[in-house]
mmCIF file of C-alpha atoms and ligand atoms in Angstrom:
data_model
loop_
_atom_site.group_PDB
_atom_site.id
_atom_site.type_symbol
_atom_site.label_atom_id
_atom_site.label_comp_id
_atom_site.label_asym_id
_atom_site.label_seq_id
_atom_site.Cartn_x
_atom_site.Cartn_y
_atom_site.Cartn_z
ATOM 1 C CA MET A 1 -102.445 48.343 -113.664
ATOM 2 C CA ASP A 2 -99.566 50.819 -113.663
ATOM 3 C CA ILE A 3 -98.495 53.122 -110.832
ATOM 4 C CA GLU A 4 -100.398 56.137 -112.137
ATOM 5 C CA GLN A 5 -103.655 54.204 -112.501
ATOM 6 C CA ALA A 6 -103.129 52.756 -109.041
ATOM 7 C CA LYS A 7 -102.618 56.223 -107.550
ATOM 8 C CA HIS A 8 -105.779 57.461 -109.216
ATOM 9 C CA THR A 9 -107.768 54.462 -107.978
ATOM 10 C CA LEU A 10 -106.485 54.807 -104.417
ATOM 11 C CA ASP A 11 -107.048 58.580 -104.387
ATOM 12 C CA SER A 12 -110.698 57.950 -105.175
ATOM 13 C CA GLY A 13 -111.186 55.355 -102.433
ATOM 14 C CA GLY A 14 -110.515 52.162 -104.418
ATOM 15 C CA LEU A 15 -108.708 48.953 -103.487
ATOM 16 C CA VAL A 16 -105.494 47.936 -105.267
ATOM 17 C CA ALA A 17 -103.398 44.809 -104.718
ATOM 18 C CA ILE A 18 -99.742 45.781 -104.373
ATOM 19 C CA PRO A 19 -96.557 43.729 -104.672
ATOM 20 C CA THR A 20 -94.177 43.713 -101.717
ATOM 21 C CA GLU A 21 -91.046 41.692 -100.991
ATOM 22 C CA THR A 22 -93.030 39.588 -98.478
ATOM 23 C CA VAL A 23 -96.489 38.844 -99.901
ATOM 24 C CA TYR A 24 -99.014 40.796 -101.998
ATOM 25 C CA GLY A 25 -101.060 43.298 -99.996
ATOM 26 C CA LEU A 26 -104.614 44.563 -100.518
ATOM 27 C CA ALA A 27 -104.207 48.328 -100.184
ATOM 28 C CA ALA A 28 -106.449 51.307 -99.487
ATOM 29 C CA ASN A 29 -105.886 54.901 -98.383
ATOM 30 C CA ALA A 30 -105.327 54.406 -94.647
ATOM 31 C CA THR A 31 -106.889 57.768 -93.814
ATOM 32 C CA ASP A 32 -110.126 56.914 -95.674
ATOM 33 C CA ALA A 33 -112.204 54.872 -93.211
ATOM 34 C CA ASP A 34 -114.736 53.842 -95.881
ATOM 35 C CA ALA A 35 -112.042 52.486 -98.185
ATOM 36 C CA VAL A 36 -110.429 50.599 -95.295
ATOM 37 C CA THR A 37 -113.797 49.105 -94.335
ATOM 38 C CA ARG A 38 -114.046 47.631 -97.841
ATOM 39 C CA ILE A 39 -110.759 45.773 -97.278
ATOM 40 C CA PHE A 40 -112.353 43.932 -94.362
ATOM 41 C CA SER A 41 -115.458 43.003 -96.334
ATOM 42 C CA VAL A 42 -113.576 41.853 -99.453
ATOM 43 C CA LYS A 43 -111.301 39.641 -97.336
ATOM 44 C CA ASN A 44 -114.112 38.582 -95.019
ATOM 45 C CA ARG A 45 -111.758 39.612 -92.222
ATOM 46 C CA PRO A 46 -113.010 40.176 -88.671
ATOM 47 C CA PHE A 47 -112.862 43.802 -87.589
ATOM 48 C CA PHE A 48 -110.880 42.889 -84.470
ATOM 49 C CA ASP A 49 -107.828 42.087 -86.612
ATOM 50 C CA PRO A 50 -105.924 45.370 -87.219
ATOM 51 C CA LEU A 51 -104.047 46.322 -90.419
ATOM 52 C CA ILE A 52 -100.448 47.372 -91.110
ATOM 53 C CA LEU A 53 -99.729 50.856 -92.480
ATOM 54 C CA HIS A 54 -97.255 50.970 -95.365
ATOM 55 C CA THR A 55 -95.150 54.112 -95.716
ATOM 56 C CA PRO A 56 -92.284 55.125 -98.014
ATOM 57 C CA SER A 57 -90.153 56.614 -95.235
ATOM 58 C CA LEU A 58 -89.301 56.760 -91.554
ATOM 59 C CA ASP A 59 -90.510 60.369 -91.594
ATOM 60 C CA MET A 60 -94.020 59.309 -92.509
ATOM 61 C CA MET A 61 -93.856 56.541 -89.897
ATOM 62 C CA GLU A 62 -93.044 59.150 -87.279
ATOM 63 C CA THR A 63 -95.987 61.272 -88.444
ATOM 64 C CA TYR A 64 -98.466 58.455 -87.823
ATOM 65 C CA SER A 65 -96.995 57.388 -84.485
ATOM 66 C CA GLN A 66 -97.656 59.339 -81.324
ATOM 67 C CA SER A 67 -94.089 60.136 -80.361
ATOM 68 C CA GLY A 68 -91.790 58.864 -83.091
ATOM 69 C CA LEU A 69 -89.461 55.885 -83.038
ATOM 70 C CA PRO A 70 -87.727 54.890 -79.786
ATOM 71 C CA PRO A 71 -83.915 54.408 -80.030
ATOM 72 C CA LEU A 72 -84.024 50.606 -80.378
ATOM 73 C CA ALA A 73 -86.573 50.894 -83.197
ATOM 74 C CA MET A 74 -84.339 53.442 -84.902
ATOM 75 C CA GLN A 75 -81.412 51.037 -84.662
ATOM 76 C CA LEU A 76 -83.454 48.281 -86.350
ATOM 77 C CA ALA A 77 -84.871 50.668 -88.940
ATOM 78 C CA GLU A 78 -81.402 51.754 -90.025
ATOM 79 C CA ARG A 79 -80.365 48.166 -90.562
ATOM 80 C CA PHE A 80 -83.509 46.524 -91.957
ATOM 81 C CA MET A 81 -85.769 49.142 -93.579
ATOM 82 C CA PRO A 82 -87.065 49.108 -96.212
ATOM 83 C CA GLY A 83 -87.575 45.391 -95.601
ATOM 84 C CA PRO A 84 -89.686 42.649 -94.021
ATOM 85 C CA LEU A 85 -89.987 44.242 -90.585
ATOM 86 C CA THR A 86 -93.024 45.911 -88.951
ATOM 87 C CA PHE A 87 -93.069 48.081 -85.815
ATOM 88 C CA VAL A 88 -95.994 48.434 -83.427
ATOM 89 C CA LEU A 89 -95.987 51.899 -81.837
ATOM 90 C CA PRO A 90 -98.430 54.153 -79.983
ATOM 91 C CA LYS A 91 -100.603 55.664 -82.712
ATOM 92 C CA ALA A 92 -101.201 59.251 -83.761
ATOM 93 C CA ASP A 93 -104.798 60.521 -83.603
ATOM 94 C CA SER A 94 -104.861 60.754 -87.407
ATOM 95 C CA VAL A 95 -104.933 56.942 -87.787
ATOM 96 C CA PRO A 96 -108.618 55.908 -88.069
ATOM 97 C CA ASP A 97 -109.896 53.397 -85.479
ATOM 98 C CA ILE A 98 -110.973 50.994 -88.209
ATOM 99 C CA VAL A 99 -107.272 50.481 -89.129
ATOM 100 C CA THR A 100 -106.202 49.600 -85.586
ATOM 101 C CA SER A 101 -109.375 47.802 -84.461
ATOM 102 C CA GLY A 102 -109.832 50.543 -81.921
ATOM 103 C CA MET A 103 -106.457 49.949 -80.270
ATOM 104 C CA GLU A 104 -104.155 52.787 -79.238
ATOM 105 C CA SER A 105 -101.251 51.257 -81.181
ATOM 106 C CA VAL A 106 -100.505 51.063 -84.892
ATOM 107 C CA ALA A 107 -98.363 48.654 -86.947
ATOM 108 C CA MET A 108 -96.184 50.212 -89.686
ATOM 109 C CA ARG A 109 -93.559 49.139 -92.190
ATOM 110 C CA ILE A 110 -91.650 50.269 -95.287
ATOM 111 C CA PRO A 111 -92.032 47.567 -97.953
ATOM 112 C CA ASN A 112 -89.004 46.847 -100.125
ATOM 113 C CA HIS A 113 -90.433 46.651 -103.637
ATOM 114 C CA PRO A 114 -89.524 49.287 -106.236
ATOM 115 C CA MET A 115 -93.019 49.623 -107.754
ATOM 116 C CA THR A 116 -94.755 49.908 -104.404
ATOM 117 C CA LEU A 117 -92.142 52.355 -103.118
ATOM 118 C CA ASP A 118 -92.745 54.495 -106.233
ATOM 119 C CA LEU A 119 -96.474 54.327 -105.613
ATOM 120 C CA LEU A 120 -96.131 55.210 -101.910
ATOM 121 C CA ARG A 121 -93.885 58.184 -102.725
ATOM 122 C CA SER A 122 -96.544 59.523 -105.084
ATOM 123 C CA LEU A 123 -99.245 59.486 -102.369
ATOM 124 C CA ASP A 124 -99.702 61.887 -99.492
ATOM 125 C CA TYR A 125 -101.163 59.231 -97.189
ATOM 126 C CA PRO A 126 -100.001 55.767 -96.040
ATOM 127 C CA LEU A 127 -101.598 52.588 -97.380
ATOM 128 C CA ALA A 128 -103.370 50.183 -95.062
ATOM 129 C CA ALA A 129 -102.745 46.700 -96.453
ATOM 130 C CA PRO A 130 -103.281 43.187 -95.124
ATOM 131 C CA SER A 131 -102.175 40.212 -97.186
ATOM 132 C CA ALA A 132 -104.349 39.960 -100.310
ATOM 133 C CA ASN A 133 -106.043 36.633 -99.547
ATOM 134 C CA PRO A 134 -109.451 35.668 -98.194
ATOM 135 C CA PHE A 135 -109.215 35.600 -94.385
ATOM 136 C CA GLY A 136 -107.741 32.323 -93.120
ATOM 137 C CA TYR A 137 -106.332 31.196 -96.489
ATOM 138 C CA VAL A 138 -102.721 30.893 -97.674
ATOM 139 C CA SER A 139 -101.080 34.284 -98.380
ATOM 140 C CA PRO A 140 -100.461 35.323 -102.037
ATOM 141 C CA THR A 141 -96.937 35.536 -103.430
ATOM 142 C CA SER A 142 -97.837 36.357 -107.041
ATOM 143 C CA ALA A 143 -100.325 38.531 -108.922
ATOM 144 C CA ALA A 144 -101.957 35.331 -110.218
ATOM 145 C CA HIS A 145 -102.661 34.171 -106.647
ATOM 146 C CA VAL A 146 -104.454 37.466 -105.985
ATOM 147 C CA ARG A 147 -106.383 37.365 -109.255
ATOM 148 C CA GLN A 148 -107.606 33.800 -108.650
ATOM 149 C CA GLN A 149 -109.337 34.681 -105.410
ATOM 150 C CA LEU A 150 -109.985 38.414 -105.221
ATOM 151 C CA GLY A 151 -109.723 39.500 -108.854
ATOM 152 C CA GLY A 152 -113.412 40.249 -109.293
ATOM 153 C CA ALA A 153 -113.830 42.066 -105.973
ATOM 154 C CA ILE A 154 -111.076 44.674 -106.155
ATOM 155 C CA ASP A 155 -110.252 47.604 -108.429
ATOM 156 C CA GLY A 156 -106.837 46.554 -109.710
ATOM 157 C CA ILE A 157 -103.611 44.633 -109.252
ATOM 158 C CA ILE A 158 -100.068 45.901 -109.744
ATOM 159 C CA ASP A 159 -98.098 42.931 -111.064
ATOM 160 C CA GLY A 160 -94.635 43.202 -109.553
ATOM 161 C CA GLY A 161 -93.594 39.596 -110.169
ATOM 162 C CA PRO A 162 -93.127 36.851 -107.590
ATOM 163 C CA CYS A 163 -92.352 38.001 -104.023
ATOM 164 C CA ALA A 164 -88.637 37.853 -103.255
ATOM 165 C CA VAL A 165 -88.989 36.876 -99.583
ATOM 166 C CA GLY A 166 -92.305 35.007 -99.596
ATOM 167 C CA LEU A 167 -93.095 35.280 -95.855
ATOM 168 C CA GLU A 168 -94.869 38.163 -94.116
ATOM 169 C CA SER A 169 -92.883 40.728 -92.174
ATOM 170 C CA THR A 170 -91.557 40.093 -88.681
ATOM 171 C CA ILE A 171 -93.576 42.212 -86.200
ATOM 172 C CA VAL A 172 -91.857 43.851 -83.219
ATOM 173 C CA SER A 173 -93.820 45.843 -80.630
ATOM 174 C CA PHE A 174 -92.316 48.865 -78.891
ATOM 175 C CA LEU A 175 -95.243 49.515 -76.560
ATOM 176 C CA GLU A 176 -93.310 48.448 -73.485
ATOM 177 C CA MET A 177 -89.778 48.983 -72.171
ATOM 178 C CA GLN A 178 -88.523 45.811 -73.853
ATOM 179 C CA PRO A 179 -89.235 45.162 -77.540
ATOM 180 C CA LEU A 180 -91.569 42.181 -77.983
ATOM 181 C CA VAL A 181 -91.737 39.939 -81.073
ATOM 182 C CA LEU A 182 -95.396 39.483 -82.046
ATOM 183 C CA ARG A 183 -94.911 37.548 -85.307
ATOM 184 C CA LEU A 184 -91.975 35.654 -86.754
ATOM 185 C CA GLY A 185 -91.414 36.554 -90.393
ATOM 186 C CA GLY A 186 -89.106 37.568 -93.207
ATOM 187 C CA THR A 187 -86.456 39.194 -91.000
ATOM 188 C CA PRO A 188 -84.895 36.354 -88.973
ATOM 189 C CA LEU A 189 -85.123 36.720 -85.204
ATOM 190 C CA GLU A 190 -81.372 36.036 -84.881
ATOM 191 C CA ALA A 191 -80.582 39.002 -87.167
ATOM 192 C CA ILE A 192 -82.736 41.320 -85.060
ATOM 193 C CA GLU A 193 -81.161 40.084 -81.834
ATOM 194 C CA ASP A 194 -77.658 40.488 -83.306
ATOM 195 C CA CYS A 195 -78.446 44.061 -84.323
ATOM 196 C CA LEU A 196 -79.739 44.998 -80.849
ATOM 197 C CA HIS A 197 -77.212 42.857 -78.948
ATOM 198 C CA MET A 198 -80.009 41.416 -76.854
ATOM 199 C CA LYS A 199 -82.419 38.480 -76.716
ATOM 200 C CA LEU A 200 -86.011 39.419 -77.428
ATOM 201 C CA LYS A 201 -89.133 38.171 -75.756
ATOM 202 C CA ARG A 202 -91.619 36.505 -78.075
ATOM 203 C CA GLN A 203 -95.329 36.596 -77.904
ATOM 204 C CA THR A 204 -96.989 34.569 -80.605
ATOM 205 C CA SER A 205 -99.902 33.112 -78.708
ATOM 206 C CA SER A 206 -103.320 33.440 -80.340
ATOM 207 C CA SER A 207 -105.095 34.171 -77.085
ATOM 208 C CA GLN A 208 -103.175 37.349 -76.308
ATOM 209 C CA PRO A 209 -104.886 40.632 -77.128
ATOM 210 C CA LYS A 210 -101.601 42.270 -78.219
ATOM 211 C CA ALA A 211 -101.529 40.311 -81.460
ATOM 212 C CA PRO A 212 -105.162 39.768 -82.252
ATOM 213 C CA GLY A 213 -104.426 38.557 -85.763
ATOM 214 C CA GLN A 214 -102.197 35.745 -84.644
ATOM 215 C CA LEU A 215 -105.034 33.262 -84.716
ATOM 216 C CA SER A 216 -103.721 29.733 -84.480
ATOM 217 C CA SER A 217 -105.801 28.590 -87.436
ATOM 218 C CA HIS A 218 -104.614 30.349 -90.578
ATOM 219 C CA TYR A 219 -102.900 29.726 -93.903
ATOM 220 C CA SER A 220 -105.271 26.864 -94.648
ATOM 221 C CA PRO A 221 -105.016 25.286 -98.124
ATOM 222 C CA GLY A 222 -108.453 23.725 -97.728
ATOM 223 C CA ARG A 223 -107.121 20.244 -96.842
ATOM 224 C CA VAL A 224 -105.890 18.700 -93.615
ATOM 225 C CA VAL A 225 -102.179 19.438 -93.268
ATOM 226 C CA ILE A 226 -100.105 16.958 -91.251
ATOM 227 C CA PRO A 227 -96.729 18.377 -90.229
ATOM 228 C CA HIS A 228 -93.743 16.028 -89.826
ATOM 229 C CA PRO A 229 -90.540 16.788 -87.937
ATOM 230 C CA HIS A 230 -87.630 18.060 -89.985
ATOM 231 C CA GLY A 231 -85.498 15.128 -91.138
ATOM 232 C CA CYS A 232 -88.309 12.568 -90.934
ATOM 233 C CA ASP A 233 -87.565 9.328 -92.762
ATOM 234 C CA TRP A 234 -89.642 9.618 -95.929
ATOM 235 C CA GLN A 235 -88.595 6.219 -97.273
ATOM 236 C CA ALA A 236 -89.737 4.397 -94.129
ATOM 237 C CA ILE A 237 -93.291 5.669 -94.286
ATOM 238 C CA ASP A 238 -95.757 4.340 -96.764
ATOM 239 C CA TRP A 239 -98.510 6.855 -97.179
ATOM 240 C CA ASN A 240 -99.565 5.621 -100.610
ATOM 241 C CA LEU A 241 -98.482 9.000 -101.766
ATOM 242 C CA THR A 242 -99.525 10.372 -105.052
ATOM 243 C CA THR A 243 -97.836 13.331 -106.629
ATOM 244 C CA ASP A 244 -99.636 16.041 -104.706
ATOM 245 C CA ASP A 245 -100.006 14.634 -101.216
ATOM 246 C CA ALA A 246 -96.642 15.505 -99.749
ATOM 247 C CA ILE A 247 -94.150 18.364 -99.542
ATOM 248 C CA SER A 248 -90.678 17.565 -98.251
ATOM 249 C CA TRP A 249 -87.910 19.985 -97.274
ATOM 250 C CA LEU A 250 -85.332 18.433 -99.605
ATOM 251 C CA PRO A 251 -86.197 16.413 -102.736
ATOM 252 C CA GLN A 252 -87.379 12.839 -101.908
ATOM 253 C CA SER A 253 -88.333 10.009 -104.213
ATOM 254 C CA ASN A 254 -91.779 9.542 -102.643
ATOM 255 C CA ALA A 255 -92.720 13.219 -102.301
ATOM 256 C CA SER A 256 -92.988 14.921 -105.643
ATOM 257 C CA GLN A 257 -92.624 18.446 -104.314
ATOM 258 C CA SER A 258 -89.958 19.922 -102.063
ATOM 259 C CA PHE A 259 -89.626 23.380 -100.534
ATOM 260 C CA THR A 260 -85.938 23.514 -101.483
ATOM 261 C CA GLN A 261 -83.394 21.908 -103.774
ATOM 262 C CA SER A 262 -80.481 22.593 -101.467
ATOM 263 C CA GLY A 263 -81.935 23.187 -98.001
ATOM 264 C CA ASP A 264 -81.554 26.976 -98.168
ATOM 265 C CA ASP A 265 -84.087 28.668 -95.853
ATOM 266 C CA ARG A 266 -84.606 31.630 -98.206
ATOM 267 C CA GLU A 267 -85.515 29.256 -101.028
ATOM 268 C CA GLY A 268 -87.911 27.497 -98.637
ATOM 269 C CA ALA A 269 -89.604 30.791 -97.723
ATOM 270 C CA GLN A 270 -90.022 31.734 -101.392
ATOM 271 C CA SER A 271 -91.748 28.472 -102.291
ATOM 272 C CA LEU A 272 -93.770 27.981 -99.081
ATOM 273 C CA PHE A 273 -97.098 29.638 -99.950
ATOM 274 C CA HIS A 274 -96.928 28.668 -103.614
ATOM 275 C CA LEU A 275 -96.594 24.982 -102.684
ATOM 276 C CA LEU A 276 -99.244 25.169 -99.944
ATOM 277 C CA ARG A 277 -101.620 26.605 -102.551
ATOM 278 C CA SER A 278 -100.715 23.931 -105.093
ATOM 279 C CA VAL A 279 -102.160 21.151 -102.922
ATOM 280 C CA ASP A 280 -105.562 22.875 -102.941
ATOM 281 C CA ASN A 281 -106.530 21.037 -106.108
ATOM 282 C CA GLY A 282 -109.910 19.545 -105.372
ATOM 283 C CA LYS A 283 -108.488 16.501 -103.561
ATOM 284 C CA THR A 284 -109.705 15.917 -100.034
ATOM 285 C CA GLY A 285 -107.159 13.633 -98.339
ATOM 286 C CA PRO A 286 -104.472 14.884 -95.966
ATOM 287 C CA VAL A 287 -101.254 16.551 -97.095
ATOM 288 C CA HIS A 288 -97.979 15.575 -95.427
ATOM 289 C CA VAL A 289 -95.581 18.477 -94.912
ATOM 290 C CA GLU A 290 -92.038 18.315 -93.528
ATOM 291 C CA LEU A 291 -90.956 21.173 -91.245
ATOM 292 C CA ALA A 292 -87.835 23.267 -91.900
ATOM 293 C CA PRO A 293 -84.741 23.235 -89.674
ATOM 294 C CA ASP A 294 -85.652 25.447 -86.705
ATOM 295 C CA LYS A 295 -83.270 28.334 -87.408
ATOM 296 C CA GLY A 296 -83.138 31.498 -89.520
ATOM 297 C CA LEU A 297 -86.267 31.814 -91.672
ATOM 298 C CA GLY A 298 -87.041 28.181 -90.791
ATOM 299 C CA LYS A 299 -88.616 29.383 -87.534
ATOM 300 C CA ALA A 300 -91.139 31.538 -89.402
ATOM 301 C CA ILE A 301 -91.708 28.844 -92.052
ATOM 302 C CA ASN A 302 -92.526 26.328 -89.304
ATOM 303 C CA ASP A 303 -94.858 28.824 -87.635
ATOM 304 C CA ARG A 304 -96.835 29.073 -90.899
ATOM 305 C CA ILE A 305 -96.894 25.299 -91.519
ATOM 306 C CA LYS A 306 -98.136 24.652 -87.970
ATOM 307 C CA ARG A 307 -100.868 27.272 -88.323
ATOM 308 C CA SER A 308 -101.916 25.773 -91.665
ATOM 309 C CA ALA A 309 -102.224 22.435 -89.840
ATOM 310 C CA HIS A 310 -104.288 23.793 -86.974
ATOM 311 C CA GLN A 311 -107.883 22.573 -86.938
ATOM 312 C CA ALA A 312 -110.197 25.345 -85.805
HETATM 313 O O1 TXA B 401 -95.453 41.423 -94.808
HETATM 314 C C1 TXA B 401 -96.501 41.857 -94.337
HETATM 315 O O2 TXA B 401 -96.573 42.297 -93.182
HETATM 316 C C2 TXA B 401 -97.755 41.839 -95.228
HETATM 317 C C3 TXA B 401 -97.515 42.770 -96.410
HETATM 318 C C4 TXA B 401 -98.736 42.915 -97.275
HETATM 319 O O3 TXA B 401 -97.047 44.011 -95.951
HETATM 320 N N1 TXA B 401 -98.910 42.200 -94.504
HETATM 321 C C5 TXA B 401 -99.531 41.374 -93.607
HETATM 322 O O4 TXA B 401 -100.711 41.882 -93.115
HETATM 323 O O5 TXA B 401 -99.085 40.294 -93.292
HETATM 324 P P1 TXA B 401 -101.782 40.975 -92.351
HETATM 325 O O6 TXA B 401 -102.938 41.871 -92.161
HETATM 326 O O7 TXA B 401 -102.005 39.715 -93.077
HETATM 327 O O8 TXA B 401 -101.123 40.720 -90.948
HETATM 328 C C6 TXA B 401 -100.966 41.817 -90.079
HETATM 329 C C7 TXA B 401 -100.724 41.359 -88.686
HETATM 330 C C8 TXA B 401 -101.962 40.769 -88.045
HETATM 331 O O9 TXA B 401 -101.590 39.581 -87.357
HETATM 332 C C9 TXA B 401 -102.381 41.862 -87.067
HETATM 333 O O10 TXA B 401 -103.031 41.338 -85.939
HETATM 334 C C10 TXA B 401 -101.058 42.470 -86.702
HETATM 335 O O11 TXA B 401 -100.358 42.497 -87.920
HETATM 336 N N2 TXA B 401 -101.232 43.852 -86.230
HETATM 337 C C11 TXA B 401 -101.630 44.920 -86.933
HETATM 338 N N3 TXA B 401 -101.728 46.014 -86.150
HETATM 339 C C12 TXA B 401 -101.356 45.629 -84.915
HETATM 340 C C13 TXA B 401 -101.238 46.288 -83.671
HETATM 341 N N4 TXA B 401 -101.534 47.571 -83.531
HETATM 342 N N5 TXA B 401 -100.829 45.551 -82.604
HETATM 343 C C14 TXA B 401 -100.538 44.241 -82.745
HETATM 344 N N6 TXA B 401 -100.621 43.538 -83.891
HETATM 345 C C15 TXA B 401 -101.032 44.231 -84.968
HETATM 346 MG MG1 MG B 402 -102.468 37.800 -93.548
#
């Protein structure tokens, strides 16, 4: 659907899938608790897993936080927003409890996609939007991915093409004195640390209440995923591979698919979810997946591969 139809649908409490630079989101009016509740039921998402608010501006972010952006958040916002970065801040009373799972904090970001920015600017409320996939499955990086799984259950999809980044936003919490990284994502940790001239603490454990959505089992393509260290010797291992049982980092003769042609981490991020989805093809055997080099976006890519491999 186009932006005007999407606005109309959202204004009347509907659900619209929106393109962002990271992954497609499933959006509703964040101030409409009934609409937000539908997001949880369509995704089959547990209510303890809070949603991210999407806004077109820092001004609107300040409106929905209790006391605005602290100086370090402002410094990051100037450098990286709009972009794949989410802040967790104390929430304003106007954010419904259903959005934040009853917590006193709210996650917010400004997505960097022209169609979604146009849409957000036309609305007088923020959009609550998780990734537009059934809970626990691989995130969607194209309108077709959304249509395949949620098409019948939602009110529309804005097709904004394939996602430029391909990994969800990096989440940084400002609830305490020191910023805390809750999720690795599309803004590399090194870039954030460079900008702030400090090392950040990371908290990515699934058992911590501060990041309730960071469940260790996630991103599952419906088959057992076996991760292999970056640089593993593909030729030395005979897995009786067929064309869709293995994804390497660089092209290999016995793995038909590779995340990259050249080893570039941005290329790897763009192809990650598409390739993880492609192995969900009715076969039941394990899928062998080579990890990325552990730097830049590779850290977030490896986080996703390891979660996709986790057996609940
Ligand atoms: O790139 C993205 O962030 C995408 C696009 C659509 O914007 N969205 C996304 O949403 O990845 P979702 O719902 O799949 O992941 C949101 C994560 C969850 O792990 C959730 O637990 C965490 O954000 N989160 C949300 N609110 C939080 C809060 N107040 N405190 C801590 N973590 C929070
Ligand atoms: Mg998600």
